[in-house]
PDB file of C-alpha atoms in Angstrom:
ATOM      1  CA  MET A   1     -17.059   7.352 -23.093  1.00  0.00           C
ATOM      2  CA  GLN A   2     -15.424   5.039 -25.500  1.00  0.00           C
ATOM      3  CA  ALA A   3     -15.361   1.589 -25.996  1.00  0.00           C
ATOM      4  CA  ARG A   4     -13.377  -0.966 -28.610  1.00  0.00           C
ATOM      5  CA  LEU A   5     -14.769  -4.428 -29.654  1.00  0.00           C
ATOM      6  CA  GLY A   6     -12.489  -7.399 -29.715  1.00  0.00           C
ATOM      7  CA  VAL A   7     -12.515 -11.116 -29.733  1.00  0.00           C
ATOM      8  CA  ALA A   8     -10.573 -13.844 -28.406  1.00  0.00           C
ATOM      9  CA  PRO A   9      -9.253 -16.757 -30.555  1.00  0.00           C
ATOM     10  CA  ILE A  10     -10.439 -19.680 -28.422  1.00  0.00           C
ATOM     11  CA  ALA A  11     -13.868 -20.095 -30.267  1.00  0.00           C
ATOM     12  CA  TRP A  12     -11.551 -21.094 -33.539  1.00  0.00           C
ATOM     13  CA  SER A  13      -8.956 -22.876 -31.755  1.00  0.00           C
ATOM     14  CA  ASN A  14      -8.829 -23.983 -28.050  1.00  0.00           C
ATOM     15  CA  ASP A  15      -5.454 -24.414 -26.744  1.00  0.00           C
ATOM     16  CA  ASP A  16      -6.188 -26.836 -23.896  1.00  0.00           C
ATOM     17  CA  LEU A  17      -8.530 -29.000 -26.032  1.00  0.00           C
ATOM     18  CA  PRO A  18      -6.779 -29.258 -29.431  1.00  0.00           C
ATOM     19  CA  GLU A  19      -9.651 -31.481 -30.755  1.00  0.00           C
ATOM     20  CA  LEU A  20     -11.534 -28.421 -30.716  1.00  0.00           C
ATOM     21  CA  GLY A  21     -10.305 -26.147 -33.943  1.00  0.00           C
ATOM     22  CA  GLY A  22      -6.755 -27.756 -34.029  1.00  0.00           C
ATOM     23  CA  ASP A  23      -6.651 -27.746 -37.392  1.00  0.00           C
ATOM     24  CA  THR A  24      -8.207 -24.246 -38.105  1.00  0.00           C
ATOM     25  CA  PRO A  25      -5.535 -22.174 -39.808  1.00  0.00           C
ATOM     26  CA  LEU A  26      -4.898 -18.712 -37.809  1.00  0.00           C
ATOM     27  CA  GLU A  27      -5.400 -16.679 -40.951  1.00  0.00           C
ATOM     28  CA  THR A  28      -9.065 -18.197 -40.837  1.00  0.00           C
ATOM     29  CA  CYS A  29      -9.407 -16.648 -37.575  1.00  0.00           C
ATOM     30  CA  LEU A  30      -8.296 -13.724 -38.094  1.00  0.00           C
ATOM     31  CA  ARG A  31     -10.454 -13.038 -41.637  1.00  0.00           C
ATOM     32  CA  GLU A  32     -13.387 -14.099 -39.818  1.00  0.00           C
ATOM     33  CA  ALA A  33     -13.080 -11.984 -36.641  1.00  0.00           C
ATOM     34  CA  ALA A  34     -12.617  -8.922 -38.921  1.00  0.00           C
ATOM     35  CA  GLU A  35     -15.344  -9.919 -41.178  1.00  0.00           C
ATOM     36  CA  ALA A  36     -17.678 -10.063 -37.922  1.00  0.00           C
ATOM     37  CA  GLY A  37     -16.635  -6.357 -37.228  1.00  0.00           C
ATOM     38  CA  PHE A  38     -14.211  -6.724 -34.544  1.00  0.00           C
ATOM     39  CA  THR A  39     -11.272  -4.215 -34.472  1.00  0.00           C
ATOM     40  CA  GLY A  40      -8.882  -6.321 -32.005  1.00  0.00           C
ATOM     41  CA  ILE A  41      -7.941  -9.721 -31.306  1.00  0.00           C
ATOM     42  CA  GLU A  42      -6.177 -11.414 -28.143  1.00  0.00           C
ATOM     43  CA  THR A  43      -3.437 -13.800 -28.533  1.00  0.00           C
ATOM     44  CA  GLY A  44      -3.546 -17.805 -28.502  1.00  0.00           C
ATOM     45  CA  GLY A  45      -1.306 -20.527 -29.088  1.00  0.00           C
ATOM     46  CA  LYS A  46      -0.958 -20.353 -32.717  1.00  0.00           C
ATOM     47  CA  PHE A  47       0.192 -16.533 -32.699  1.00  0.00           C
ATOM     48  CA  PRO A  48       3.719 -15.770 -33.596  1.00  0.00           C
ATOM     49  CA  ALA A  49       5.573 -14.851 -30.624  1.00  0.00           C
ATOM     50  CA  GLN A  50       7.588 -11.936 -32.332  1.00  0.00           C
ATOM     51  CA  ALA A  51       6.408  -8.478 -33.176  1.00  0.00           C
ATOM     52  CA  ALA A  52       8.102  -8.646 -36.477  1.00  0.00           C
ATOM     53  CA  GLU A  53       5.904 -11.353 -37.463  1.00  0.00           C
ATOM     54  CA  LEU A  54       2.482 -10.846 -35.583  1.00  0.00           C
ATOM     55  CA  GLY A  55       2.475  -6.896 -36.543  1.00  0.00           C
ATOM     56  CA  PRO A  56       2.147  -7.524 -40.204  1.00  0.00           C
ATOM     57  CA  LEU A  57      -0.180 -10.083 -39.856  1.00  0.00           C
ATOM     58  CA  LEU A  58      -2.561  -8.433 -37.699  1.00  0.00           C
ATOM     59  CA  LYS A  59      -2.134  -5.422 -39.984  1.00  0.00           C
ATOM     60  CA  GLN A  60      -2.962  -7.692 -42.861  1.00  0.00           C
ATOM     61  CA  PHE A  61      -6.629  -8.021 -41.416  1.00  0.00           C
ATOM     62  CA  ARG A  62      -6.742  -4.577 -39.933  1.00  0.00           C
ATOM     63  CA  LEU A  63      -6.814  -5.889 -36.564  1.00  0.00           C
ATOM     64  CA  SER A  64      -4.940  -4.736 -33.094  1.00  0.00           C
ATOM     65  CA  LEU A  65      -3.401  -6.583 -30.231  1.00  0.00           C
ATOM     66  CA  CYS A  66      -6.030  -6.306 -27.500  1.00  0.00           C
ATOM     67  CA  GLY A  67      -4.498  -8.423 -24.975  1.00  0.00           C
ATOM     68  CA  GLY A  68      -3.854 -12.073 -24.207  1.00  0.00           C
ATOM     69  CA  TRP A  69      -3.641 -14.634 -21.723  1.00  0.00           C
ATOM     70  CA  TYR A  70      -0.098 -15.051 -19.652  1.00  0.00           C
ATOM     71  CA  SER A  71       0.103 -18.183 -17.443  1.00  0.00           C
ATOM     72  CA  GLY A  72       1.398 -16.799 -14.215  1.00  0.00           C
ATOM     73  CA  THR A  73       2.844 -18.860 -11.393  1.00  0.00           C
ATOM     74  CA  VAL A  74       3.581 -15.938  -8.692  1.00  0.00           C
ATOM     75  CA  LEU A  75       1.745 -18.225  -6.336  1.00  0.00           C
ATOM     76  CA  THR A  76       4.644 -20.391  -6.355  1.00  0.00           C
ATOM     77  CA  ASN A  77       7.374 -19.265  -8.354  1.00  0.00           C
ATOM     78  CA  ASP A  78      10.637 -17.384  -7.422  1.00  0.00           C
ATOM     79  CA  PRO A  79       9.842 -13.671  -8.201  1.00  0.00           C
ATOM     80  CA  GLN A  80      12.691 -13.304 -10.317  1.00  0.00           C
ATOM     81  CA  ALA A  81      12.042 -16.232 -12.235  1.00  0.00           C
ATOM     82  CA  GLU A  82       8.433 -15.006 -12.801  1.00  0.00           C
ATOM     83  CA  LYS A  83       9.956 -11.663 -14.118  1.00  0.00           C
ATOM     84  CA  ASP A  84      12.333 -13.588 -16.533  1.00  0.00           C
ATOM     85  CA  GLN A  85       9.357 -15.975 -17.679  1.00  0.00           C
ATOM     86  CA  VAL A  86       7.176 -12.952 -18.613  1.00  0.00           C
ATOM     87  CA  HIS A  87       9.987 -11.033 -20.476  1.00  0.00           C
ATOM     88  CA  THR A  88       9.184 -12.330 -23.893  1.00  0.00           C
ATOM     89  CA  GLN A  89       5.318 -11.837 -23.875  1.00  0.00           C
ATOM     90  CA  LEU A  90       5.740  -8.665 -22.038  1.00  0.00           C
ATOM     91  CA  THR A  91       8.059  -7.351 -24.779  1.00  0.00           C
ATOM     92  CA  LEU A  92       5.729  -8.535 -27.619  1.00  0.00           C
ATOM     93  CA  PHE A  93       2.814  -6.751 -26.052  1.00  0.00           C
ATOM     94  CA  ARG A  94       4.646  -3.722 -25.448  1.00  0.00           C
ATOM     95  CA  GLU A  95       5.960  -3.408 -28.961  1.00  0.00           C
ATOM     96  CA  LEU A  96       2.467  -4.224 -30.416  1.00  0.00           C
ATOM     97  CA  GLN A  97       0.630  -1.379 -27.890  1.00  0.00           C
ATOM     98  CA  ALA A  98      -1.458  -3.878 -26.378  1.00  0.00           C
ATOM     99  CA  PRO A  99      -3.639  -2.473 -23.519  1.00  0.00           C
ATOM    100  CA  CYS A 100      -2.782  -5.158 -20.910  1.00  0.00           C
ATOM    101  CA  LEU A 101      -1.298  -8.391 -20.236  1.00  0.00           C
ATOM    102  CA  VAL A 102      -4.346 -10.964 -19.187  1.00  0.00           C
ATOM    103  CA  TYR A 103      -2.803 -12.704 -16.004  1.00  0.00           C
ATOM    104  CA  GLY A 104      -4.112 -15.830 -15.088  1.00  0.00           C
ATOM    105  CA  GLU A 105      -2.808 -17.881 -12.006  1.00  0.00           C
ATOM    106  CA  THR A 106      -1.833 -21.348 -13.198  1.00  0.00           C
ATOM    107  CA  ALA A 107      -0.128 -22.691 -10.052  1.00  0.00           C
ATOM    108  CA  HIS A 108      -2.076 -25.661  -8.886  1.00  0.00           C
ATOM    109  CA  THR A 109      -4.696 -25.002 -11.627  1.00  0.00           C
ATOM    110  CA  ILE A 110      -7.028 -27.554 -12.557  1.00  0.00           C
ATOM    111  CA  GLN A 111      -8.771 -25.587 -15.323  1.00  0.00           C
ATOM    112  CA  ASN A 112      -6.752 -27.705 -18.048  1.00  0.00           C
ATOM    113  CA  ILE A 113      -6.924 -31.127 -16.319  1.00  0.00           C
ATOM    114  CA  ARG A 114      -9.610 -33.108 -17.902  1.00  0.00           C
ATOM    115  CA  ASN A 115     -10.259 -35.671 -15.063  1.00  0.00           C
ATOM    116  CA  ALA A 116      -9.935 -32.988 -12.202  1.00  0.00           C
ATOM    117  CA  PRO A 117     -13.261 -32.384 -10.707  1.00  0.00           C
ATOM    118  CA  LEU A 118     -14.385 -28.923 -10.239  1.00  0.00           C
ATOM    119  CA  ARG A 119     -14.499 -29.064  -6.357  1.00  0.00           C
ATOM    120  CA  SER A 120     -11.084 -30.079  -6.427  1.00  0.00           C
ATOM    121  CA  ARG A 121      -9.441 -26.663  -7.098  1.00  0.00           C
ATOM    122  CA  ILE A 122      -7.085 -25.111  -4.789  1.00  0.00           C
ATOM    123  CA  ARG A 123      -8.431 -22.683  -2.174  1.00  0.00           C
ATOM    124  CA  LEU A 124      -6.362 -20.118  -0.322  1.00  0.00           C
ATOM    125  CA  ASP A 125      -6.790 -19.305   3.399  1.00  0.00           C
ATOM    126  CA  ASP A 126      -6.562 -15.577   4.632  1.00  0.00           C
ATOM    127  CA  ALA A 127      -2.982 -15.778   5.427  1.00  0.00           C
ATOM    128  CA  GLN A 128      -1.998 -17.406   2.044  1.00  0.00           C
ATOM    129  CA  ILE A 129      -4.123 -14.603   0.146  1.00  0.00           C
ATOM    130  CA  ARG A 130      -2.184 -11.946   2.070  1.00  0.00           C
ATOM    131  CA  THR A 131       0.840 -13.394   1.071  1.00  0.00           C
ATOM    132  CA  TYR A 132      -0.055 -14.069  -2.406  1.00  0.00           C
ATOM    133  CA  GLY A 133      -1.553 -10.595  -2.855  1.00  0.00           C
ATOM    134  CA  HIS A 134       2.048  -9.012  -2.037  1.00  0.00           C
ATOM    135  CA  ARG A 135       3.742 -11.081  -4.264  1.00  0.00           C
ATOM    136  CA  LEU A 136       1.091 -10.312  -7.018  1.00  0.00           C
ATOM    137  CA  THR A 137       1.467  -6.512  -6.158  1.00  0.00           C
ATOM    138  CA  GLU A 138       5.216  -6.542  -6.548  1.00  0.00           C
ATOM    139  CA  PHE A 139       4.997  -8.660  -9.867  1.00  0.00           C
ATOM    140  CA  SER A 140       2.337  -6.176 -11.481  1.00  0.00           C
ATOM    141  CA  GLU A 141       4.288  -3.144 -10.382  1.00  0.00           C
ATOM    142  CA  TYR A 142       7.194  -4.561 -12.283  1.00  0.00           C
ATOM    143  CA  CYS A 143       5.100  -5.048 -15.592  1.00  0.00           C
ATOM    144  CA  ALA A 144       3.792  -1.763 -15.364  1.00  0.00           C
ATOM    145  CA  ASP A 145       7.335  -0.233 -14.967  1.00  0.00           C
ATOM    146  CA  ALA A 146       8.366  -2.125 -17.997  1.00  0.00           C
ATOM    147  CA  GLY A 147       5.350  -0.605 -19.896  1.00  0.00           C
ATOM    148  CA  MET A 148       2.650  -3.359 -19.849  1.00  0.00           C
ATOM    149  CA  PRO A 149       0.186  -3.339 -16.837  1.00  0.00           C
ATOM    150  CA  ILE A 150      -1.568  -6.635 -16.192  1.00  0.00           C
ATOM    151  CA  ALA A 151      -5.245  -7.337 -15.829  1.00  0.00           C
ATOM    152  CA  PHE A 152      -6.119 -10.373 -13.446  1.00  0.00           C
ATOM    153  CA  HIS A 153      -8.376 -12.834 -14.793  1.00  0.00           C
ATOM    154  CA  HIS A 154     -10.408 -14.678 -12.064  1.00  0.00           C
ATOM    155  CA  HIS A 155     -11.137 -18.404 -13.588  1.00  0.00           C
ATOM    156  CA  MET A 156     -12.797 -21.562 -12.983  1.00  0.00           C
ATOM    157  CA  GLY A 157     -10.507 -24.158 -11.812  1.00  0.00           C
ATOM    158  CA  THR A 158      -7.659 -21.736 -10.331  1.00  0.00           C
ATOM    159  CA  ALA A 159      -6.983 -20.140  -6.974  1.00  0.00           C
ATOM    160  CA  ILE A 160      -9.082 -17.079  -7.696  1.00  0.00           C
ATOM    161  CA  GLU A 161     -12.488 -18.288  -8.624  1.00  0.00           C
ATOM    162  CA  SER A 162     -15.509 -17.099  -6.585  1.00  0.00           C
ATOM    163  CA  GLU A 163     -16.737 -13.735  -5.767  1.00  0.00           C
ATOM    164  CA  GLN A 164     -15.233 -14.095  -2.327  1.00  0.00           C
ATOM    165  CA  ASP A 165     -11.882 -14.863  -3.881  1.00  0.00           C
ATOM    166  CA  VAL A 166     -11.752 -11.769  -6.007  1.00  0.00           C
ATOM    167  CA  ASP A 167     -13.001  -9.697  -2.921  1.00  0.00           C
ATOM    168  CA  ARG A 168     -10.053 -11.020  -1.036  1.00  0.00           C
ATOM    169  CA  LEU A 169      -7.661 -10.350  -3.654  1.00  0.00           C
ATOM    170  CA  MET A 170      -8.563  -6.876  -4.437  1.00  0.00           C
ATOM    171  CA  ASN A 171      -8.465  -6.077  -0.638  1.00  0.00           C
ATOM    172  CA  HIS A 172      -4.944  -7.720  -0.567  1.00  0.00           C
ATOM    173  CA  THR A 173      -3.330  -6.232  -3.503  1.00  0.00           C
ATOM    174  CA  GLY A 174      -2.015  -2.724  -4.502  1.00  0.00           C
ATOM    175  CA  GLU A 175      -3.389  -0.535  -7.311  1.00  0.00           C
ATOM    176  CA  ALA A 176      -1.010  -1.928  -9.874  1.00  0.00           C
ATOM    177  CA  VAL A 177      -3.208  -5.121  -9.702  1.00  0.00           C
ATOM    178  CA  HIS A 178      -6.057  -4.317 -12.195  1.00  0.00           C
ATOM    179  CA  LEU A 179      -8.928  -6.667 -12.678  1.00  0.00           C
ATOM    180  CA  LEU A 180     -10.103  -8.455 -15.857  1.00  0.00           C
ATOM    181  CA  TYR A 181     -13.859  -8.805 -15.418  1.00  0.00           C
ATOM    182  CA  ASP A 182     -15.411 -11.954 -16.805  1.00  0.00           C
ATOM    183  CA  PRO A 183     -19.075 -12.255 -15.809  1.00  0.00           C
ATOM    184  CA  GLY A 184     -19.381 -15.799 -17.620  1.00  0.00           C
ATOM    185  CA  HIS A 185     -16.690 -17.061 -15.241  1.00  0.00           C
ATOM    186  CA  MET A 186     -18.180 -15.439 -12.143  1.00  0.00           C
ATOM    187  CA  ALA A 187     -21.725 -16.666 -13.079  1.00  0.00           C
ATOM    188  CA  PHE A 188     -20.301 -20.310 -13.164  1.00  0.00           C
ATOM    189  CA  ALA A 189     -18.729 -19.834  -9.918  1.00  0.00           C
ATOM    190  CA  GLY A 190     -21.899 -18.710  -8.312  1.00  0.00           C
ATOM    191  CA  GLY A 191     -21.050 -15.040  -7.907  1.00  0.00           C
ATOM    192  CA  ASP A 192     -23.479 -12.278  -8.407  1.00  0.00           C
ATOM    193  CA  VAL A 193     -22.124 -10.741 -11.702  1.00  0.00           C
ATOM    194  CA  MET A 194     -23.883  -7.177 -11.037  1.00  0.00           C
ATOM    195  CA  ARG A 195     -22.557  -6.996  -7.302  1.00  0.00           C
ATOM    196  CA  VAL A 196     -19.164  -7.660  -8.468  1.00  0.00           C
ATOM    197  CA  ILE A 197     -19.308  -4.603 -10.868  1.00  0.00           C
ATOM    198  CA  GLU A 198     -20.503  -2.443  -8.252  1.00  0.00           C
ATOM    199  CA  LYS A 199     -17.738  -3.304  -5.858  1.00  0.00           C
ATOM    200  CA  HIS A 200     -14.860  -3.462  -8.074  1.00  0.00           C
ATOM    201  CA  ALA A 201     -15.483  -1.113 -11.180  1.00  0.00           C
ATOM    202  CA  ARG A 202     -12.677   1.056 -10.171  1.00  0.00           C
ATOM    203  CA  ARG A 203     -10.191  -1.744 -10.750  1.00  0.00           C
ATOM    204  CA  VAL A 204     -11.537  -3.160 -13.798  1.00  0.00           C
ATOM    205  CA  THR A 205      -9.357  -2.180 -16.933  1.00  0.00           C
ATOM    206  CA  HIS A 206     -10.609  -5.167 -19.276  1.00  0.00           C
ATOM    207  CA  PHE A 207     -13.698  -6.888 -19.860  1.00  0.00           C
ATOM    208  CA  HIS A 208     -14.269 -10.311 -21.462  1.00  0.00           C
ATOM    209  CA  ALA A 209     -17.874 -10.725 -22.734  1.00  0.00           C
ATOM    210  CA  LYS A 210     -18.571 -14.192 -22.073  1.00  0.00           C
ATOM    211  CA  ASP A 211     -22.264 -15.809 -21.674  1.00  0.00           C
ATOM    212  CA  VAL A 212     -23.300 -18.980 -20.266  1.00  0.00           C
ATOM    213  CA  ARG A 213     -25.934 -21.549 -20.739  1.00  0.00           C
ATOM    214  CA  ARG A 214     -27.496 -21.746 -17.113  1.00  0.00           C
ATOM    215  CA  ARG A 215     -28.790 -25.237 -17.837  1.00  0.00           C
ATOM    216  CA  ILE A 216     -25.549 -26.942 -18.563  1.00  0.00           C
ATOM    217  CA  ILE A 217     -23.772 -25.242 -15.369  1.00  0.00           C
ATOM    218  CA  ASP A 218     -26.665 -26.098 -13.221  1.00  0.00           C
ATOM    219  CA  GLY A 219     -26.564 -29.770 -14.413  1.00  0.00           C
ATOM    220  CA  LEU A 220     -23.087 -30.237 -13.625  1.00  0.00           C
ATOM    221  CA  ASP A 221     -21.690 -32.856 -11.059  1.00  0.00           C
ATOM    222  CA  ARG A 222     -18.948 -30.678  -9.675  1.00  0.00           C
ATOM    223  CA  ASN A 223     -17.565 -33.487  -7.501  1.00  0.00           C
ATOM    224  CA  ARG A 224     -16.986 -35.643 -10.807  1.00  0.00           C
ATOM    225  CA  GLU A 225     -17.002 -33.467 -13.799  1.00  0.00           C
ATOM    226  CA  SER A 226     -14.121 -31.101 -14.793  1.00  0.00           C
ATOM    227  CA  PHE A 227     -13.776 -27.611 -16.278  1.00  0.00           C
ATOM    228  CA  LEU A 228     -13.150 -29.169 -19.584  1.00  0.00           C
ATOM    229  CA  ASP A 229     -15.885 -31.169 -19.279  1.00  0.00           C
ATOM    230  CA  ALA A 230     -18.176 -28.134 -18.870  1.00  0.00           C
ATOM    231  CA  VAL A 231     -16.700 -26.650 -21.998  1.00  0.00           C
ATOM    232  CA  LEU A 232     -17.261 -29.662 -24.067  1.00  0.00           C
ATOM    233  CA  LYS A 233     -20.797 -29.759 -23.111  1.00  0.00           C
ATOM    234  CA  GLY A 234     -21.404 -26.172 -23.992  1.00  0.00           C
ATOM    235  CA  ALA A 235     -21.318 -24.374 -20.656  1.00  0.00           C
ATOM    236  CA  PHE A 236     -19.964 -21.102 -22.448  1.00  0.00           C
ATOM    237  CA  THR A 237     -21.383 -18.998 -25.281  1.00  0.00           C
ATOM    238  CA  VAL A 238     -21.304 -15.637 -26.933  1.00  0.00           C
ATOM    239  CA  PRO A 239     -23.734 -12.450 -25.552  1.00  0.00           C
ATOM    240  CA  GLY A 240     -26.883 -12.735 -27.012  1.00  0.00           C
ATOM    241  CA  ASP A 241     -27.144 -16.915 -26.962  1.00  0.00           C
ATOM    242  CA  GLY A 242     -27.027 -17.349 -23.219  1.00  0.00           C
ATOM    243  CA  GLY A 243     -28.745 -16.285 -19.985  1.00  0.00           C
ATOM    244  CA  LEU A 244     -26.620 -13.222 -18.788  1.00  0.00           C
ATOM    245  CA  ASP A 245     -28.252  -9.465 -18.961  1.00  0.00           C
ATOM    246  CA  PHE A 246     -25.437  -7.722 -20.921  1.00  0.00           C
ATOM    247  CA  PRO A 247     -27.192  -4.595 -21.621  1.00  0.00           C
ATOM    248  CA  SER A 248     -27.819  -3.998 -17.963  1.00  0.00           C
ATOM    249  CA  MET A 249     -23.807  -4.850 -17.091  1.00  0.00           C
ATOM    250  CA  ILE A 250     -22.724  -2.593 -19.982  1.00  0.00           C
ATOM    251  CA  SER A 251     -25.036   0.079 -18.846  1.00  0.00           C
ATOM    252  CA  GLN A 252     -23.660  -0.305 -14.983  1.00  0.00           C
ATOM    253  CA  LEU A 253     -20.087  -0.236 -16.305  1.00  0.00           C
ATOM    254  CA  ALA A 254     -20.946   2.947 -18.130  1.00  0.00           C
ATOM    255  CA  GLU A 255     -22.386   4.728 -15.101  1.00  0.00           C
ATOM    256  CA  LEU A 256     -19.305   3.869 -13.048  1.00  0.00           C
ATOM    257  CA  GLY A 257     -16.692   5.095 -15.771  1.00  0.00           C
ATOM    258  CA  TYR A 258     -15.383   2.004 -17.594  1.00  0.00           C
ATOM    259  CA  GLN A 259     -13.841   2.688 -20.979  1.00  0.00           C
ATOM    260  CA  GLY A 260     -11.788   0.261 -22.997  1.00  0.00           C
ATOM    261  CA  TRP A 261     -11.994  -3.125 -24.731  1.00  0.00           C
ATOM    262  CA  PHE A 262     -15.077  -5.356 -24.596  1.00  0.00           C
ATOM    263  CA  VAL A 263     -13.845  -8.786 -25.695  1.00  0.00           C
ATOM    264  CA  VAL A 264     -15.988 -11.641 -26.742  1.00  0.00           C
ATOM    265  CA  GLU A 265     -14.612 -14.913 -25.329  1.00  0.00           C
ATOM    266  CA  ALA A 266     -16.504 -18.111 -25.508  1.00  0.00           C
ATOM    267  CA  GLU A 267     -14.740 -21.492 -26.018  1.00  0.00           C
ATOM    268  CA  GLN A 268     -17.118 -23.946 -27.550  1.00  0.00           C
ATOM    269  CA  ASP A 269     -16.894 -26.653 -29.983  1.00  0.00           C
ATOM    270  CA  PRO A 270     -16.574 -25.135 -33.410  1.00  0.00           C
ATOM    271  CA  ALA A 271     -18.353 -28.196 -34.922  1.00  0.00           C
ATOM    272  CA  LYS A 272     -21.337 -27.218 -33.094  1.00  0.00           C
ATOM    273  CA  ALA A 273     -21.070 -23.587 -32.871  1.00  0.00           C
ATOM    274  CA  PRO A 274     -19.420 -22.285 -35.977  1.00  0.00           C
ATOM    275  CA  PRO A 275     -17.072 -19.390 -34.861  1.00  0.00           C
ATOM    276  CA  ASP A 276     -17.722 -16.894 -37.637  1.00  0.00           C
ATOM    277  CA  GLU A 277     -21.854 -17.382 -37.084  1.00  0.00           C
ATOM    278  CA  TYR A 278     -21.240 -16.775 -33.335  1.00  0.00           C
ATOM    279  CA  ALA A 279     -18.744 -14.036 -33.671  1.00  0.00           C
ATOM    280  CA  LYS A 280     -21.182 -12.064 -35.590  1.00  0.00           C
ATOM    281  CA  ILE A 281     -23.843 -12.654 -32.749  1.00  0.00           C
ATOM    282  CA  GLY A 282     -21.688 -11.736 -30.055  1.00  0.00           C
ATOM    283  CA  TYR A 283     -20.547  -8.599 -31.971  1.00  0.00           C
ATOM    284  CA  ALA A 284     -24.093  -7.538 -32.910  1.00  0.00           C
ATOM    285  CA  THR A 285     -25.328  -7.911 -29.102  1.00  0.00           C
ATOM    286  CA  LEU A 286     -22.512  -6.009 -27.730  1.00  0.00           C
ATOM    287  CA  HIS A 287     -22.693  -3.232 -30.230  1.00  0.00           C
ATOM    288  CA  ALA A 288     -26.305  -2.704 -29.713  1.00  0.00           C
ATOM    289  CA  ALA A 289     -25.878  -2.625 -25.794  1.00  0.00           C
ATOM    290  CA  LEU A 290     -22.679  -0.342 -25.819  1.00  0.00           C
ATOM    291  CA  ALA A 291     -24.569   2.213 -28.294  1.00  0.00           C
ATOM    292  CA  ALA A 292     -27.695   2.037 -25.803  1.00  0.00           C
ATOM    293  CA  ALA A 293     -25.375   2.778 -22.955  1.00  0.00           C
ATOM    294  CA  GLY A 294     -23.666   5.891 -24.549  1.00  0.00           C
ATOM    295  CA  TYR A 295     -20.526   4.552 -25.638  1.00  0.00           C
ATOM    296  CA  ARG A 296     -18.635   5.734 -28.756  1.00  0.00           C
ATOM    297  CA  ILE A 297     -17.418   2.664 -30.570  1.00  0.00           C
ATOM    298  CA  MET A 298     -14.037   3.227 -31.733  1.00  0.00           C
ATOM    299  CA  ASP A 299     -12.134   1.711 -34.735  1.00  0.00           C
ATOM    300  CA  GLY A 300      -8.513   2.717 -33.753  1.00  0.00           C
ATOM    301  CA  GLU A 301      -8.473   6.436 -33.202  1.00  0.00           C
ATOM    302  CA  HIS A 302     -11.904   7.174 -34.870  1.00  0.00           C
ATOM    303  CA  GLU A 303     -15.270   6.383 -33.858  1.00  0.00           C
ATOM    304  CA  GLN A 304     -16.964   3.734 -36.107  1.00  0.00           C
ATOM    305  CA  ASN A 305     -19.837   4.770 -38.558  1.00  0.00           C
TER     306      ASN A 305
END
């Protein structure tokens, strides 16, 4: 069983909340990610969009591209327009040999709207989810045929947020629709993080290692407070600093055959949670849990010492 350890840049700079790390240079993020031990990083708003620029920059810090968010609108967009929209990012990821495109459904999302209460997010009925599943499958097959599979990211504030949403989406999509599993978002949504792994491990091709601070999540007024309010309050953190049981999750993933990237992602205020310090906490926690579960932790094509 092989695993690779990556990190998302959102701890250094938050694209939805520019006041959080907006002035942090990309090079600082890359250097501190590498110093923490990570061998991969996902993209963010500060990353170059051309392989000729991004490739050498990542190589400078001995990092590979391990995915990155794509703001999809398959729910409402014309299918050909969506294919045209994804072209540039798909090409970049394919040229840099990323494992997947992280698809987030942003049609009608409230994840980036500061005054939109958590309970105001869109909900799809059974007929809508069937139609959406068909459209998403077609788009995913297109991306896979073009050389870049997608991993669908269930996410707070979007049409696919809860455990039931994920269940229905998996039931109404084809095999080309892989799943990015994020236990932090699932716990925030009230789902059973272990049960979701048990049900859908066969479809999981990417893993975001996000922890939660339960007391903050439980204390939210979801009729008044937004997803961004929750982020600013400190709802998320790295593995080892929150309440989720990552050793058990990783052991279960190993038993069910998952191999691939484990990506630390935790949007926090860098002034309160210094990214370099928290990156090291997340790395150490995951490294220990992966080793205990029997994974070989890889650095490129070679096992880490």
